[in-house]
Amino acid sequence: QVQLVESGGGLVQAGGSVRLSCAASGLTFSNYAMGWVRQAPGKEREFVAVINSGGASTFYADSVKGRFTISRDNSKNTVYLQMNSLKPEDTAVYYCAAARKYWVVELTTKGKYDYWGQGTQVTVSS
């Protein structure tokens, strides 16, 4: 049974930083691309960032480019999202997701991941 468990969310002031973690189990982690997707209240899910299985290739939404960094540690079966210079509009539930294929267009525009976590809330106060 595949499990993706996010942690690290919480309340932070605008301009602050938060690092999210997602621990994976039940799959061969190093074979999967990993992504972060967020959903704000009343809005559709929005792609944030994705990283390929080896960690050498990343892609970001324009709204977070230069502020967020996705990384992974395959020895720990964990993917991270370092979020800096946070803005109130970054407030959302952040989901971790795994994809067997690193198809950037499919992952960034259609959210075609194979597995999803339960999400962790990040609230940025102004």
PDB file of C-alpha atoms in Angstrom:
ATOM      1  CA  GLN A   1       0.000   0.000   0.000  1.00  0.00           C
ATOM      2  CA  VAL A   2       1.447   3.297  -1.108  1.00  0.00           C
ATOM      3  CA  GLN A   3       1.503   6.080   1.451  1.00  0.00           C
ATOM      4  CA  LEU A   4       2.606   9.665   1.037  1.00  0.00           C
ATOM      5  CA  VAL A   5       2.647  11.584   4.301  1.00  0.00           C
ATOM      6  CA  GLU A   6       3.195  15.319   4.300  1.00  0.00           C
ATOM      7  CA  SER A   7       4.445  17.307   7.280  1.00  0.00           C
ATOM      8  CA  GLY A   8       5.803  20.750   8.113  1.00  0.00           C
ATOM      9  CA  GLY A   9       2.784  22.914   7.445  1.00  0.00           C
ATOM     10  CA  GLY A  10       1.499  25.563   9.811  1.00  0.00           C
ATOM     11  CA  LEU A  11       0.998  29.257  10.320  1.00  0.00           C
ATOM     12  CA  VAL A  12       3.721  31.632   9.159  1.00  0.00           C
ATOM     13  CA  GLN A  13       3.961  35.376   8.660  1.00  0.00           C
ATOM     14  CA  ALA A  14       4.347  36.909   5.237  1.00  0.00           C
ATOM     15  CA  GLY A  15       7.981  36.974   4.235  1.00  0.00           C
ATOM     16  CA  GLY A  16       8.733  33.916   6.316  1.00  0.00           C
ATOM     17  CA  SER A  17       9.846  30.424   5.369  1.00  0.00           C
ATOM     18  CA  VAL A  18       8.535  26.905   5.767  1.00  0.00           C
ATOM     19  CA  ARG A  19       9.896  23.542   4.673  1.00  0.00           C
ATOM     20  CA  LEU A  20       7.449  20.805   3.821  1.00  0.00           C
ATOM     21  CA  SER A  21       8.415  17.143   3.827  1.00  0.00           C
ATOM     22  CA  CYS A  22       6.718  14.167   2.237  1.00  0.00           C
ATOM     23  CA  ALA A  23       7.696  10.685   3.351  1.00  0.00           C
ATOM     24  CA  ALA A  24       6.857   7.908   0.905  1.00  0.00           C
ATOM     25  CA  SER A  25       6.384   4.203   1.551  1.00  0.00           C
ATOM     26  CA  GLY A  26       5.043   1.225  -0.347  1.00  0.00           C
ATOM     27  CA  LEU A  27       6.707   2.157  -3.636  1.00  0.00           C
ATOM     28  CA  THR A  28      10.189   2.214  -5.129  1.00  0.00           C
ATOM     29  CA  PHE A  29      10.672   5.887  -4.432  1.00  0.00           C
ATOM     30  CA  SER A  30      13.675   6.350  -6.701  1.00  0.00           C
ATOM     31  CA  ASN A  31      11.552   5.273  -9.690  1.00  0.00           C
ATOM     32  CA  TYR A  32       9.006   8.044  -9.264  1.00  0.00           C
ATOM     33  CA  ALA A  33       8.861  11.703 -10.116  1.00  0.00           C
ATOM     34  CA  MET A  34       7.515  13.686  -7.187  1.00  0.00           C
ATOM     35  CA  GLY A  35       5.451  16.814  -7.205  1.00  0.00           C
ATOM     36  CA  TRP A  36       3.774  19.354  -4.990  1.00  0.00           C
ATOM     37  CA  VAL A  37       0.313  20.648  -5.787  1.00  0.00           C
ATOM     38  CA  ARG A  38      -1.710  23.113  -3.721  1.00  0.00           C
ATOM     39  CA  GLN A  39      -5.351  24.010  -3.324  1.00  0.00           C
ATOM     40  CA  ALA A  40      -6.558  27.271  -1.850  1.00  0.00           C
ATOM     41  CA  PRO A  41     -10.076  27.627  -0.450  1.00  0.00           C
ATOM     42  CA  GLY A  42     -12.622  27.847  -3.227  1.00  0.00           C
ATOM     43  CA  LYS A  43     -10.032  27.285  -5.938  1.00  0.00           C
ATOM     44  CA  GLU A  44      -8.924  24.371  -8.076  1.00  0.00           C
ATOM     45  CA  ARG A  45      -5.743  22.471  -7.406  1.00  0.00           C
ATOM     46  CA  GLU A  46      -2.678  24.267  -8.732  1.00  0.00           C
ATOM     47  CA  PHE A  47       0.660  22.800  -9.750  1.00  0.00           C
ATOM     48  CA  VAL A  48       3.573  24.076  -7.656  1.00  0.00           C
ATOM     49  CA  ALA A  49       6.722  22.089  -8.440  1.00  0.00           C
ATOM     50  CA  VAL A  50       7.930  18.729  -9.705  1.00  0.00           C
ATOM     51  CA  ILE A  51      11.224  16.856  -9.621  1.00  0.00           C
ATOM     52  CA  ASN A  52      12.283  13.830 -11.647  1.00  0.00           C
ATOM     53  CA  SER A  53      13.195  10.507 -10.110  1.00  0.00           C
ATOM     54  CA  GLY A  54      16.915  11.201  -9.924  1.00  0.00           C
ATOM     55  CA  GLY A  55      16.578  14.776  -8.732  1.00  0.00           C
ATOM     56  CA  ALA A  56      18.413  16.367 -11.636  1.00  0.00           C
ATOM     57  CA  SER A  57      15.417  17.978 -13.304  1.00  0.00           C
ATOM     58  CA  THR A  58      12.872  20.323 -11.732  1.00  0.00           C
ATOM     59  CA  PHE A  59      10.038  22.498 -12.934  1.00  0.00           C
ATOM     60  CA  TYR A  60       8.161  25.252 -11.122  1.00  0.00           C
ATOM     61  CA  ALA A  61       4.986  27.244 -11.473  1.00  0.00           C
ATOM     62  CA  ASP A  62       5.695  30.848 -12.410  1.00  0.00           C
ATOM     63  CA  SER A  63       3.999  31.993  -9.217  1.00  0.00           C
ATOM     64  CA  VAL A  64       6.623  30.305  -7.024  1.00  0.00           C
ATOM     65  CA  LYS A  65       9.725  30.396  -9.212  1.00  0.00           C
ATOM     66  CA  GLY A  66      12.651  31.895  -7.358  1.00  0.00           C
ATOM     67  CA  ARG A  67      10.942  31.501  -3.977  1.00  0.00           C
ATOM     68  CA  PHE A  68      10.310  27.756  -3.674  1.00  0.00           C
ATOM     69  CA  THR A  69      12.775  24.891  -4.087  1.00  0.00           C
ATOM     70  CA  ILE A  70      11.876  21.246  -4.524  1.00  0.00           C
ATOM     71  CA  SER A  71      14.427  18.585  -3.617  1.00  0.00           C
ATOM     72  CA  ARG A  72      14.523  14.910  -2.735  1.00  0.00           C
ATOM     73  CA  ASP A  73      16.578  12.427  -0.763  1.00  0.00           C
ATOM     74  CA  ASN A  74      16.149   8.983  -2.300  1.00  0.00           C
ATOM     75  CA  SER A  75      17.997   7.367   0.603  1.00  0.00           C
ATOM     76  CA  LYS A  76      15.241   8.636   2.914  1.00  0.00           C
ATOM     77  CA  ASN A  77      12.298   8.214   0.503  1.00  0.00           C
ATOM     78  CA  THR A  78      11.473  11.855   1.109  1.00  0.00           C
ATOM     79  CA  VAL A  79      10.751  14.887  -1.035  1.00  0.00           C
ATOM     80  CA  TYR A  80      10.934  18.434   0.274  1.00  0.00           C
ATOM     81  CA  LEU A  81       9.536  21.826  -0.605  1.00  0.00           C
ATOM     82  CA  GLN A  82      11.452  24.776   0.785  1.00  0.00           C
ATOM     83  CA  MET A  83       9.225  27.825   0.662  1.00  0.00           C
ATOM     84  CA  ASN A  84      10.759  31.261   1.172  1.00  0.00           C
ATOM     85  CA  SER A  85       9.416  34.799   0.935  1.00  0.00           C
ATOM     86  CA  LEU A  86       5.942  33.506   1.575  1.00  0.00           C
ATOM     87  CA  LYS A  87       2.926  35.573   0.579  1.00  0.00           C
ATOM     88  CA  PRO A  88      -0.676  35.421   1.815  1.00  0.00           C
ATOM     89  CA  GLU A  89      -1.658  34.072  -1.600  1.00  0.00           C
ATOM     90  CA  ASP A  90       0.485  31.008  -0.895  1.00  0.00           C
ATOM     91  CA  THR A  91      -2.076  29.964   1.713  1.00  0.00           C
ATOM     92  CA  ALA A  92      -3.385  26.542   0.704  1.00  0.00           C
ATOM     93  CA  VAL A  93      -3.389  22.863   1.443  1.00  0.00           C
ATOM     94  CA  TYR A  94      -0.204  21.451  -0.046  1.00  0.00           C
ATOM     95  CA  TYR A  95      -0.309  17.942  -1.462  1.00  0.00           C
ATOM     96  CA  CYS A  96       2.573  15.662  -2.266  1.00  0.00           C
ATOM     97  CA  ALA A  97       2.126  13.390  -5.301  1.00  0.00           C
ATOM     98  CA  ALA A  98       4.045  10.633  -7.079  1.00  0.00           C
ATOM     99  CA  ALA A  99       4.165   9.858 -10.784  1.00  0.00           C
ATOM    100  CA  ARG A 100       5.718   6.856 -12.501  1.00  0.00           C
ATOM    101  CA  LYS A 101       6.412   8.904 -15.643  1.00  0.00           C
ATOM    102  CA  TYR A 102       8.117  12.304 -15.669  1.00  0.00           C
ATOM    103  CA  TRP A 103       5.867  13.818 -18.312  1.00  0.00           C
ATOM    104  CA  VAL A 104       6.168  17.496 -17.463  1.00  0.00           C
ATOM    105  CA  VAL A 105       3.156  18.669 -19.465  1.00  0.00           C
ATOM    106  CA  GLU A 106       0.906  15.978 -17.990  1.00  0.00           C
ATOM    107  CA  LEU A 107       2.113  16.636 -14.468  1.00  0.00           C
ATOM    108  CA  THR A 108       2.099  20.435 -14.557  1.00  0.00           C
ATOM    109  CA  THR A 109      -1.133  21.042 -16.431  1.00  0.00           C
ATOM    110  CA  LYS A 110      -3.280  17.957 -15.825  1.00  0.00           C
ATOM    111  CA  GLY A 111      -2.129  16.724 -12.446  1.00  0.00           C
ATOM    112  CA  LYS A 112      -1.764  13.164 -13.702  1.00  0.00           C
ATOM    113  CA  TYR A 113      -0.047  11.670 -10.715  1.00  0.00           C
ATOM    114  CA  ASP A 114      -0.428   8.054  -9.664  1.00  0.00           C
ATOM    115  CA  TYR A 115      -0.529   8.618  -5.924  1.00  0.00           C
ATOM    116  CA  TRP A 116      -1.469  11.493  -3.627  1.00  0.00           C
ATOM    117  CA  GLY A 117      -0.910  12.378  -0.005  1.00  0.00           C
ATOM    118  CA  GLN A 118      -3.540  13.750   2.340  1.00  0.00           C
ATOM    119  CA  GLY A 119      -2.172  17.270   2.350  1.00  0.00           C
ATOM    120  CA  THR A 120      -0.801  19.713   4.888  1.00  0.00           C
ATOM    121  CA  GLN A 121      -2.156  23.201   5.543  1.00  0.00           C
ATOM    122  CA  VAL A 122       0.059  26.231   5.091  1.00  0.00           C
ATOM    123  CA  THR A 123      -1.384  29.554   6.208  1.00  0.00           C
ATOM    124  CA  VAL A 124       0.473  32.784   5.543  1.00  0.00           C
ATOM    125  CA  SER A 125      -0.680  35.779   7.566  1.00  0.00           C
ATOM    126  CA  SER A 126      -0.238  39.325   6.338  1.00  0.00           C
TER     127      SER A 126
END
